[in-house]
Short mmCIF file of C-alpha atoms in Angstrom, two decimals:
data_model
loop_
_atom_site.label_atom_id
_atom_site.label_comp_id
_atom_site.label_asym_id
_atom_site.label_seq_id
_atom_site.Cartn_x
_atom_site.Cartn_y
_atom_site.Cartn_z
CA UNK W 21 -56.50 -49.74 -18.22
CA UNK W 22 -58.99 -47.34 -16.79
CA UNK W 23 -56.62 -46.55 -13.98
CA UNK W 24 -53.83 -46.14 -16.48
CA UNK W 25 -55.98 -43.98 -18.68
CA UNK W 26 -56.99 -41.98 -15.66
CA UNK W 27 -53.34 -41.59 -14.88
CA UNK W 28 -52.70 -40.24 -18.34
CA UNK W 29 -55.69 -37.97 -18.04
CA UNK W 30 -54.35 -36.68 -14.73
CA UNK W 31 -50.90 -36.13 -16.18
CA UNK W 32 -52.36 -34.31 -19.14
CA UNK W 33 -54.49 -32.16 -16.88
CA UNK W 34 -51.49 -31.35 -14.67
CA UNK W 35 -49.44 -30.33 -17.70
CA UNK W 36 -52.19 -28.01 -18.86
CA UNK W 37 -52.60 -26.47 -15.42
CA UNK W 38 -48.86 -25.80 -14.91
CA UNK W 39 -47.48 -25.01 -18.37
CA UNK W 40 -44.35 -23.18 -17.09
CA UNK W 41 -42.62 -25.99 -15.19
CA UNK W 42 -40.59 -27.62 -17.95
CA UNK W 43 -36.95 -27.09 -18.90
CA UNK W 44 -37.85 -25.26 -22.08
CA UNK W 45 -40.20 -22.95 -20.20
CA UNK W 46 -37.53 -22.21 -17.59
CA UNK W 47 -34.95 -21.43 -20.29
CA UNK W 48 -37.46 -19.33 -22.20
CA UNK W 49 -38.33 -17.39 -19.03
CA UNK W 50 -34.65 -16.79 -18.25
CA UNK W 51 -33.95 -15.47 -21.74
CA UNK W 52 -37.08 -13.34 -21.58
CA UNK W 53 -35.97 -11.79 -18.27
CA UNK W 54 -32.54 -11.01 -19.74
CA UNK W 55 -34.17 -9.46 -22.80
CA UNK W 56 -36.43 -7.33 -20.61
CA UNK W 57 -33.45 -6.10 -18.58
CA UNK W 58 -31.58 -5.14 -21.74
CA UNK W 59 -34.64 -3.37 -23.14
CA UNK W 60 -35.24 -1.46 -19.89
CA UNK W 61 -31.60 -0.48 -19.36
CA UNK W 62 -29.84 -0.53 -22.74
CA UNK W 63 -27.22 2.09 -21.84
CA UNK W 64 -26.35 0.43 -18.53
CA UNK W 65 -26.10 -2.91 -20.31
CA UNK W 66 -23.76 -1.41 -22.90
CA UNK W 67 -21.43 0.04 -20.27
CA UNK W 68 -21.42 -3.25 -18.35
CA UNK W 69 -20.62 -5.21 -21.52
CA UNK W 70 -17.73 -2.88 -22.36
CA UNK W 71 -16.47 -3.16 -18.79
CA UNK W 72 -16.49 -6.96 -18.91
CA UNK W 73 -14.95 -6.92 -22.39
CA UNK W 74 -12.01 -4.77 -21.31
CA UNK W 75 -11.52 -6.88 -18.17
CA UNK W 76 -11.33 -10.04 -20.26
CA UNK W 77 -8.85 -8.38 -22.60
CA UNK W 78 -6.70 -7.50 -19.61
CA UNK W 79 -6.81 -11.09 -18.38
CA UNK W 80 -5.69 -12.20 -21.85
CA UNK W 81 -2.94 -9.59 -21.58
CA UNK W 82 -4.05 -8.47 -25.02
CA UNK W 83 -3.74 -4.72 -24.82
CA UNK W 84 -3.09 -4.15 -28.50
CA UNK W 85 -6.80 -3.85 -29.36
CA UNK W 86 -7.14 -0.81 -27.11
CA UNK W 87 -3.59 0.45 -27.26
CA UNK W 88 -4.39 2.82 -30.09
CA UNK W 89 -7.07 4.47 -27.92
CA UNK W 90 -5.55 4.59 -24.44
CA UNK W 91 -2.26 3.86 -22.76
CA UNK W 92 -1.93 0.15 -21.81
CA UNK W 93 -1.26 1.21 -18.21
CA UNK W 94 -4.70 2.81 -18.06
CA UNK W 95 -6.81 -0.29 -18.71
CA UNK W 96 -7.52 -0.75 -14.98
CA UNK W 97 -8.71 2.86 -14.88
CA UNK W 98 -10.86 2.17 -17.93
CA UNK W 99 -12.55 -0.78 -16.22
CA UNK W 100 -13.36 1.32 -13.16
CA UNK W 101 -14.60 4.25 -15.26
CA UNK W 102 -16.90 2.03 -17.33
CA UNK W 103 -18.30 0.41 -14.19
CA UNK W 104 -18.98 3.83 -12.68
CA UNK W 105 -20.59 4.97 -15.94
CA UNK W 106 -22.91 1.95 -15.77
CA UNK W 107 -23.76 2.79 -12.17
CA UNK W 108 -24.56 6.42 -13.07
CA UNK W 109 -26.74 5.51 -16.05
CA UNK W 110 -28.88 3.16 -13.94
CA UNK W 111 -30.59 5.76 -11.66
CA UNK W 112 -30.88 8.17 -14.59
CA UNK W 113 -32.89 5.55 -16.49
CA UNK W 114 -35.02 4.81 -13.43
CA UNK W 115 -35.74 8.54 -13.11
CA UNK W 116 -36.99 8.64 -16.72
CA UNK W 117 -39.13 5.53 -16.26
CA UNK W 118 -40.72 6.77 -13.04
CA UNK W 119 -41.65 10.06 -14.70
CA UNK W 120 -42.99 8.16 -17.75
CA UNK W 121 -40.68 9.83 -20.25
CA UNK W 122 -40.40 8.37 -23.71
CA UNK W 123 -37.87 5.55 -24.09
CA UNK W 124 -35.62 7.75 -26.22
CA UNK W 125 -35.44 10.35 -23.45
CA UNK W 126 -34.54 7.63 -20.95
CA UNK W 127 -31.74 6.39 -23.20
CA UNK W 128 -30.44 9.93 -23.64
CA UNK W 129 -30.51 10.64 -19.90
CA UNK W 130 -28.73 7.38 -19.14
CA UNK W 131 -26.09 8.06 -21.80
CA UNK W 132 -25.45 11.61 -20.59
CA UNK W 133 -25.23 10.53 -16.95
CA UNK W 134 -22.88 7.68 -17.82
CA UNK W 135 -20.58 9.83 -19.94
CA UNK W 136 -20.45 12.56 -17.29
CA UNK W 137 -19.58 10.01 -14.60
CA UNK W 138 -16.92 8.51 -16.89
CA UNK W 139 -15.38 11.95 -17.44
CA UNK W 140 -15.43 12.79 -13.73
CA UNK W 141 -13.63 9.64 -12.62
CA UNK W 142 -11.37 9.06 -15.64
CA UNK W 143 -7.83 10.14 -14.61
CA UNK W 144 -7.03 11.37 -18.10
CA UNK W 145 -9.16 14.48 -17.57
CA UNK W 146 -7.68 17.42 -15.70
CA UNK W 147 -10.43 17.83 -13.08
CA UNK W 148 -10.45 14.09 -12.25
CA UNK W 149 -7.51 14.67 -9.89
CA UNK W 150 -9.99 16.42 -7.58
CA UNK W 151 -12.40 13.46 -7.44
CA UNK W 152 -12.90 11.55 -4.20
CA UNK W 153 -13.62 8.21 -5.85
CA UNK W 154 -15.21 6.37 -2.93
CA UNK W 155 -17.55 9.28 -2.19
CA UNK W 156 -18.50 9.63 -5.87
CA UNK W 157 -19.33 5.93 -6.21
CA UNK W 158 -21.22 5.90 -2.90
CA UNK W 159 -23.30 8.92 -3.96
CA UNK W 160 -24.18 7.32 -7.30
CA UNK W 161 -25.24 4.13 -5.53
CA UNK W 162 -27.36 6.20 -3.16
CA UNK W 163 -29.17 7.78 -6.09
CA UNK W 164 -30.43 4.39 -7.33
CA UNK W 165 -33.36 4.21 -4.85
CA UNK W 166 -33.72 7.99 -4.68
CA UNK W 167 -33.88 8.91 -8.38
CA UNK W 168 -37.37 7.55 -9.17
CA UNK W 169 -38.86 9.63 -6.33
CA UNK W 170 -37.36 13.01 -7.13
CA UNK W 171 -40.37 15.30 -7.44
CA UNK W 172 -42.91 12.51 -7.11
CA UNK W 173 -44.10 9.54 -5.03
CA UNK W 174 -44.46 9.15 -1.28
CA UNK W 175 -42.39 7.95 1.66
CA UNK W 176 -44.32 4.67 1.73
CA UNK W 177 -43.76 3.87 -1.96
CA UNK W 178 -40.11 4.93 -1.59
CA UNK W 179 -39.69 2.46 1.26
CA UNK W 180 -41.24 -0.45 -0.66
CA UNK W 181 -39.23 0.30 -3.82
CA UNK W 182 -36.03 0.43 -1.76
CA UNK W 183 -36.84 -2.88 -0.07
CA UNK W 184 -37.47 -4.57 -3.41
CA UNK W 185 -34.31 -3.01 -4.81
CA UNK W 186 -32.28 -4.44 -1.93
CA UNK W 187 -33.84 -7.84 -2.66
CA UNK W 188 -32.85 -7.51 -6.33
CA UNK W 189 -29.29 -6.69 -5.30
CA UNK W 190 -29.17 -9.73 -3.03
CA UNK W 191 -30.36 -11.90 -5.91
CA UNK W 192 -27.57 -10.46 -8.04
CA UNK W 193 -24.99 -11.37 -5.41
CA UNK W 194 -26.55 -14.82 -5.13
CA UNK W 195 -26.32 -15.22 -8.91
CA UNK W 196 -22.65 -14.22 -8.76
CA UNK W 197 -21.93 -16.85 -6.14
CA UNK W 198 -23.98 -19.60 -7.80
CA UNK W 199 -22.84 -19.05 -11.39
CA UNK W 200 -19.25 -18.21 -10.57
CA UNK W 201 -18.87 -20.85 -7.90
CA UNK W 202 -20.73 -23.48 -9.92
CA UNK W 203 -18.74 -23.01 -13.11
CA UNK W 204 -15.50 -22.85 -11.12
CA UNK W 205 -16.45 -26.13 -9.40
CA UNK W 206 -17.13 -27.74 -12.79
CA UNK W 207 -13.77 -26.60 -14.13
CA UNK W 208 -12.00 -27.82 -10.98
CA UNK W 209 -13.73 -31.20 -11.29
CA UNK W 210 -12.62 -31.58 -14.90
CA UNK W 211 -9.08 -30.71 -13.88
CA UNK W 212 -8.75 -32.90 -10.78
CA UNK W 213 -10.93 -35.88 -11.76
CA UNK W 214 -10.14 -36.23 -15.46
CA UNK W 215 -6.79 -34.51 -15.69
CA UNK W 216 -7.96 -31.97 -18.26
CA UNK W 217 -5.75 -28.87 -18.36
CA UNK W 218 -7.68 -25.84 -17.10
CA UNK W 219 -5.85 -22.54 -17.24
CA UNK W 220 -5.93 -20.26 -14.21
CA UNK W 221 -6.90 -17.46 -16.57
CA UNK W 222 -10.12 -19.31 -17.39
CA UNK W 223 -11.28 -18.94 -13.79
CA UNK W 224 -10.57 -15.20 -13.99
CA UNK W 225 -12.55 -14.95 -17.24
CA UNK W 226 -15.51 -16.68 -15.58
CA UNK W 227 -15.57 -14.43 -12.52
CA UNK W 228 -14.91 -11.24 -14.53
CA UNK W 229 -17.70 -12.01 -17.01
CA UNK W 230 -20.22 -13.00 -14.37
CA UNK W 231 -19.28 -10.32 -11.85
CA UNK W 232 -19.16 -7.42 -14.30
CA UNK W 233 -21.96 -8.37 -16.69
CA UNK W 234 -24.13 -11.44 -16.02
CA UNK W 235 -24.83 -10.91 -12.30
CA UNK W 236 -25.57 -7.17 -12.65
CA UNK W 237 -27.79 -7.93 -15.64
CA UNK W 238 -29.65 -10.51 -13.56
CA UNK W 239 -30.13 -7.97 -10.74
CA UNK W 240 -31.38 -5.32 -13.18
CA UNK W 241 -33.92 -7.82 -14.45
CA UNK W 242 -35.32 -8.05 -10.91
CA UNK W 243 -35.54 -4.27 -10.49
CA UNK W 244 -39.16 -3.33 -9.70
CA UNK W 245 -41.07 -1.56 -12.46
CA UNK W 246 -43.80 -0.22 -10.18
CA UNK W 247 -42.98 3.09 -8.48
CA UNK W 248 -46.41 3.77 -6.98
CA UNK W 249 -47.18 0.80 -4.74
CA UNK W 250 -47.12 1.36 -0.99
CA UNK W 251 -46.55 -1.48 1.49
CA UNK W 252 -49.64 -3.67 1.72
CA UNK W 253 -51.01 -5.66 4.62
CA UNK W 254 -48.33 -8.35 4.29
CA UNK W 255 -45.41 -5.89 4.25
CA UNK W 256 -46.97 -3.83 7.05
CA UNK W 257 -47.42 -6.96 9.16
CA UNK W 258 -43.83 -8.03 8.61
CA UNK W 259 -42.59 -4.53 9.39
CA UNK W 260 -44.71 -4.36 12.52
CA UNK W 261 -43.00 -7.46 13.89
CA UNK W 262 -39.62 -6.30 12.64
CA UNK W 263 -39.92 -2.89 14.29
CA UNK W 264 -40.65 -4.47 17.65
CA UNK W 265 -37.33 -6.28 17.44
CA UNK W 266 -35.25 -3.64 15.65
CA UNK W 267 -36.85 -0.35 16.60
CA UNK W 268 -38.59 -0.73 19.95
CA UNK W 269 -36.10 -3.07 21.61
CA UNK W 270 -32.77 -2.29 19.91
CA UNK W 271 -32.14 0.73 17.68
CA UNK W 272 -34.32 3.35 19.37
CA UNK W 273 -33.22 2.65 22.99
CA UNK W 274 -29.56 2.58 21.90
CA UNK W 275 -29.92 5.86 20.05
CA UNK W 276 -31.60 7.49 23.04
CA UNK W 277 -28.76 6.35 25.32
CA UNK W 278 -26.27 7.56 22.70
CA UNK W 279 -28.01 10.96 22.67
CA UNK W 280 -27.85 11.20 26.47
CA UNK W 281 -24.11 10.47 26.41
CA UNK W 282 -23.43 13.14 23.77
CA UNK W 283 -25.50 15.69 25.69
CA UNK W 284 -23.64 14.92 28.90
CA UNK W 285 -20.32 15.26 27.08
CA UNK W 286 -21.40 18.64 25.71
CA UNK W 287 -22.35 19.72 29.25
CA UNK W 288 -18.91 18.63 30.47
CA UNK W 289 -17.22 20.81 27.83
CA UNK W 290 -19.31 23.82 28.86
CA UNK W 291 -18.68 23.29 32.58
CA UNK W 292 -14.94 22.57 32.35
CA UNK W 293 -14.38 24.80 29.29
CA UNK W 294 -12.23 22.07 27.71
CA UNK W 295 -11.62 21.25 24.09
CA UNK W 296 -13.59 18.36 22.54
CA UNK W 297 -11.87 15.09 21.78
CA UNK W 298 -10.54 14.61 18.25
CA UNK W 299 -12.90 11.68 17.59
CA UNK W 300 -16.11 13.47 18.54
CA UNK W 301 -16.83 14.28 14.91
CA UNK W 302 -16.99 10.62 13.96
CA UNK W 303 -19.16 9.86 16.99
CA UNK W 304 -21.68 12.51 15.91
CA UNK W 305 -21.50 11.24 12.32
CA UNK W 306 -22.33 7.70 13.44
CA UNK W 307 -25.11 9.02 15.66
CA UNK W 308 -26.68 11.08 12.87
CA UNK W 309 -26.36 8.32 10.29
CA UNK W 310 -28.11 5.85 12.59
CA UNK W 311 -30.90 8.35 13.29
CA UNK W 312 -31.56 8.89 9.58
CA UNK W 313 -31.40 5.15 8.82
CA UNK W 314 -33.88 4.26 11.57
CA UNK W 315 -36.13 7.13 10.49
CA UNK W 316 -36.23 5.88 6.88
CA UNK W 317 -36.98 2.34 8.03
CA UNK W 318 -39.73 3.16 10.50
CA UNK W 319 -41.44 6.39 9.38
CA UNK W 320 -43.85 4.85 6.83
CA UNK W 321 -45.24 2.51 9.51
CA UNK W 322 -46.09 4.96 12.26
CA UNK W 323 -49.64 3.63 12.51
CA UNK W 324 -48.33 0.23 13.66
CA UNK W 325 -45.38 1.49 15.72
CA UNK W 326 -45.18 1.16 19.48
CA UNK W 327 -44.37 3.89 22.01
CA UNK W 328 -40.52 3.94 21.78
CA UNK W 329 -40.51 4.21 18.00
CA UNK W 330 -43.34 6.76 17.96
CA UNK W 331 -41.41 8.88 20.46
CA UNK W 332 -38.27 8.68 18.37
CA UNK W 333 -39.94 9.48 15.05
CA UNK W 334 -41.80 12.43 16.55
CA UNK W 335 -38.99 14.01 18.59
CA UNK W 336 -35.80 13.10 16.69
CA UNK W 337 -35.21 16.77 15.61
CA UNK W 338 -34.83 17.67 19.30
CA UNK W 339 -32.06 15.07 19.66
CA UNK W 340 -29.86 16.63 16.97
CA UNK W 341 -29.04 20.30 17.79
CA UNK W 342 -26.69 19.73 20.75
CA UNK W 343 -24.61 17.01 19.00
CA UNK W 344 -24.43 19.25 15.91
CA UNK W 345 -23.16 22.17 17.99
CA UNK W 346 -20.59 19.80 19.47
CA UNK W 347 -19.58 18.73 15.95
CA UNK W 348 -19.20 22.30 14.68
CA UNK W 349 -17.21 23.32 17.75
CA UNK W 350 -14.81 20.39 17.34
CA UNK W 351 -14.45 21.14 13.63
CA UNK W 352 -13.75 24.82 14.30
CA UNK W 353 -10.93 23.87 16.67
CA UNK W 354 -9.37 21.46 14.17
CA UNK W 355 -9.79 23.77 11.19
CA UNK W 356 -8.14 26.62 13.04
CA UNK W 357 -5.19 24.41 13.97
CA UNK W 358 -4.74 22.18 10.90
CA UNK W 359 -6.86 23.57 8.06
CA UNK W 360 -9.31 21.79 5.80
CA UNK W 361 -8.85 18.11 4.95
CA UNK W 362 -11.13 15.77 3.02
CA UNK W 363 -12.41 14.15 6.21
CA UNK W 364 -13.11 17.46 7.93
CA UNK W 365 -14.80 18.86 4.82
CA UNK W 366 -17.16 15.87 4.63
CA UNK W 367 -17.84 15.97 8.36
CA UNK W 368 -18.72 19.64 8.12
CA UNK W 369 -20.95 18.94 5.13
CA UNK W 370 -22.74 16.24 7.08
CA UNK W 371 -23.33 18.71 9.91
CA UNK W 372 -24.77 21.32 7.53
CA UNK W 373 -27.06 18.80 5.81
CA UNK W 374 -28.23 17.46 9.18
CA UNK W 375 -29.05 21.00 10.32
CA UNK W 376 -31.01 21.62 7.12
CA UNK W 377 -33.00 18.40 7.65
CA UNK W 378 -33.79 19.44 11.21
CA UNK W 379 -34.99 22.87 10.04
CA UNK W 380 -37.02 21.24 7.26
CA UNK W 381 -39.19 19.61 9.94
CA UNK W 382 -40.60 23.08 10.67
CA UNK W 383 -42.35 22.99 7.27
CA UNK W 384 -45.49 20.84 7.36
CA UNK W 385 -45.06 19.82 3.72
CA UNK W 386 -41.58 18.39 4.34
CA UNK W 387 -42.07 17.07 7.87
CA UNK W 388 -41.44 13.35 8.09
CA UNK W 389 -40.67 12.98 4.35
CA UNK W 390 -38.05 10.24 4.23
CA UNK W 391 -37.41 10.90 0.55
CA UNK W 392 -35.83 14.20 1.57
CA UNK W 393 -33.89 12.52 4.38
CA UNK W 394 -32.36 10.14 1.85
CA UNK W 395 -31.98 12.47 -1.15
CA UNK W 396 -30.37 15.53 0.46
CA UNK W 397 -27.28 13.75 1.91
CA UNK W 398 -26.80 11.80 -1.33
CA UNK W 399 -26.95 14.96 -3.47
CA UNK W 400 -24.56 16.80 -1.12
CA UNK W 401 -22.08 13.90 -1.15
CA UNK W 402 -22.19 13.81 -4.95
CA UNK W 403 -21.41 17.52 -5.26
CA UNK W 404 -18.64 17.24 -2.66
CA UNK W 405 -16.96 14.32 -4.42
CA UNK W 406 -15.59 16.16 -7.47
CA UNK W 407 -14.86 19.51 -9.06
CA UNK W 408 -13.63 22.82 -7.67
CA UNK W 409 -16.37 22.75 -5.01
CA UNK W 410 -15.36 19.24 -3.92
CA UNK W 411 -13.58 18.05 -0.80
CA UNK W 412 -10.19 17.50 -2.43
CA UNK W 413 -10.08 20.88 -4.19
CA UNK W 414 -11.12 22.74 -1.02
CA UNK W 415 -8.52 20.78 0.97
CA UNK W 416 -5.78 21.62 -1.54
CA UNK W 417 -6.65 25.32 -1.35
CA UNK W 418 -6.64 25.30 2.45
CA UNK W 419 -3.42 23.33 2.83
CA UNK W 420 -1.69 25.50 0.22
CA UNK W 421 -2.48 28.63 2.23
CA UNK W 422 -1.36 26.91 5.41
CA UNK W 423 1.95 25.77 3.90
CA UNK W 424 2.80 29.21 2.54
CA UNK W 425 1.97 30.76 5.91
CA UNK W 426 4.36 28.34 7.64
CA UNK W 427 7.35 28.82 5.31
CA UNK W 428 6.91 32.60 5.29
CA UNK W 429 7.67 32.69 9.03
CA UNK W 430 11.42 32.49 9.52
CA UNK W 431 12.94 30.64 11.22
CA UNK W 432 10.70 27.59 10.89
CA UNK W 433 10.48 25.60 14.12
CA UNK W 434 10.93 21.79 13.99
CA UNK W 435 7.23 21.24 14.77
CA UNK W 436 6.17 23.68 12.05
CA UNK W 437 8.61 22.04 9.63
CA UNK W 438 7.01 18.65 10.26
CA UNK W 439 3.59 20.18 9.56
CA UNK W 440 4.88 21.75 6.33
CA UNK W 441 6.36 18.44 5.15
CA UNK W 442 3.10 16.68 5.97
CA UNK W 443 1.28 19.23 3.80
CA UNK W 444 3.81 18.70 1.01
CA UNK W 445 3.20 14.96 1.07
CA UNK W 446 -0.55 15.55 0.82
CA UNK W 447 -0.14 17.98 -2.11
CA UNK W 448 2.29 15.61 -3.79
CA UNK W 449 -0.17 12.75 -3.56
CA UNK W 450 -2.84 14.96 -5.19
CA UNK W 451 -0.51 16.20 -7.94
CA UNK W 452 -0.66 19.78 -6.66
CA UNK W 453 2.97 20.51 -5.77
CA UNK W 454 3.06 23.27 -8.37
CA UNK W 455 0.70 25.26 -6.10
CA UNK W 456 3.50 25.78 -3.56
CA UNK W 457 6.61 25.54 -5.72
CA UNK W 458 8.82 28.67 -5.67
CA UNK W 459 8.86 30.67 -8.90
CA UNK W 460 12.53 29.84 -9.37
CA UNK W 461 11.87 26.08 -9.31
CA UNK W 462 10.70 24.27 -12.41
CA UNK W 463 8.52 21.23 -11.71
CA UNK W 464 8.98 18.30 -14.08
CA UNK W 465 5.45 17.30 -15.18
CA UNK W 466 6.64 13.73 -15.78
CA UNK W 467 8.03 13.28 -12.26
CA UNK W 468 6.81 10.80 -9.69
CA UNK W 469 3.44 11.68 -8.18
CA UNK W 470 3.87 9.46 -5.15
CA UNK W 471 6.98 10.89 -3.59
CA UNK W 472 10.45 11.36 -4.96
CA UNK W 473 12.11 14.07 -7.02
CA UNK W 474 9.37 16.70 -7.03
CA UNK W 475 8.64 16.40 -3.33
CA UNK W 476 12.33 16.63 -2.45
CA UNK W 477 12.99 19.53 -4.82
CA UNK W 478 10.13 21.64 -3.46
CA UNK W 479 11.03 20.88 0.16
CA UNK W 480 14.68 21.77 -0.32
CA UNK W 481 13.76 24.92 -2.25
CA UNK W 482 11.94 26.16 0.86
CA UNK W 483 14.79 25.15 3.15
CA UNK W 484 12.99 22.10 4.57
CA UNK W 485 14.50 18.70 5.30
CA UNK W 486 12.59 16.17 3.13
CA UNK W 487 13.96 13.26 5.19
CA UNK W 488 12.52 14.51 8.49
CA UNK W 489 9.99 12.02 9.81
CA UNK W 490 6.73 13.18 11.30
CA UNK W 491 5.79 11.61 14.63
CA UNK W 492 2.82 12.90 16.60
CA UNK W 493 3.80 13.64 20.20
CA UNK W 494 0.76 11.79 21.51
CA UNK W 495 1.34 8.76 19.29
CA UNK W 496 2.18 5.61 21.32
CA UNK W 497 5.49 3.88 20.68
CA UNK W 498 5.33 0.10 20.42
CA UNK W 499 8.43 -2.06 20.73
CA UNK W 500 8.54 -5.80 20.17
CA UNK W 501 11.47 -7.95 21.26
CA UNK W 502 12.35 -11.22 22.96
CA UNK W 503 15.81 -10.33 24.23
CA UNK W 504 16.83 -8.04 27.05
CA UNK W 505 17.66 -4.60 25.69
CA UNK W 506 18.01 -1.01 26.92
CA UNK W 507 16.70 1.86 24.79
CA UNK W 508 17.08 5.61 25.40
CA UNK W 509 13.70 7.36 25.75
CA UNK W 510 13.22 11.10 25.37
CA UNK W 511 12.27 12.61 28.73
CA UNK W 512 13.48 9.54 30.62
CA UNK W 513 16.82 7.82 31.15
CA UNK W 514 16.58 4.28 29.79
CA UNK W 515 13.84 1.79 28.97
CA UNK W 516 14.76 -1.79 29.92
CA UNK W 517 12.86 -4.51 28.05
CA UNK W 518 12.96 -8.23 28.81
CA UNK W 519 14.94 -7.93 32.03
#
């Protein structure tokens, strides 16, 4: 009895010591975390709920509820626009919380940011045709860790907040896999083991609801609320060991070798006076991106870094000027020959921002500030992703001038005609054919945007053959066949295959 009583006393004592281990406590804690996430980010939650709601309506193929607001064909666009609005409202709310604004101000900032993002990406607005969607979304995602540290904080606290934010995102992805996969497994078991009819649409409802609402809400609940804490002894110890593997033995040596290669290539161009390769811009982009990423990861832990990383963090500005000159030279050659495109515009913007970051190291107040290294490229990408100053609008202006210059020179050579048709296809895809249409030609606003009547009409109006195919002279020609065959090849007699 005594032993039994002692057992009961021990059980009672254990229950008092660990009151949060029961099922009710776990459920109560889960609901409390969801409530906290909704209270911290009400506007983001609202946009996510609307996004999931519209997605479920689309799965039901019930478009009548929204048909009186938007065209049924635009529901996919509505889902994307609502998701982007949620993404934009999230960093705006974090900015307000970090600066300790009143909750009403945070809600207002989140709502304004979300509505502006919705308007920028929604195809129903006129200026949305000039939006580079992937760049816009990427810039908004980049602002999530940056926003709380605009005008405040330190590089160390920025690093720790970013690390915790990445962990929260990983938990959100884990929740998506566990909830979505678990519920799908339950439904599949009911269907295969008990013969219960489970509609395929039900699986789509599960994944849409979890992916667009529940999992993001779970991740928001894990978003850190402290914007001041710098890495402590535990984080510094982990980073010290991590830098020895990532920085000292991998990233930094590779980047130094990469820098030597780019410098040697630049010396080759100067010595031989040759034109740079067409891919050099992307090589410099990759090089610069890796430099900035390693800098953000390692800069707050200079006191524990070893010699290779210390050398890199201290002298990285000296590794950038020559590759940037190489980038600008290659861009100048391409721009002079082919005009501005979205890719070239963004590459040039990256070069300008990289040069600004290098020059910023001359100012003691900005030297080594990784907040600036992260914030400046994100802000530039955001501004370049939409509007008249954006990459698409600048590309349309440049290609319009180039097209008119080509067709004004009579007669038009076959190579120039192929270039003009390539420009027409680009303008047609961006809905800007009216920029180059002759005054005597009326463009049907309801025509096909993706090739067809309007493209053909404009081409023929300028005396161009819309059926001419564009093949780059340097493009390789691949032929597959199992039987012996002879094919005529330009510049040669015959090509015999399979003989």
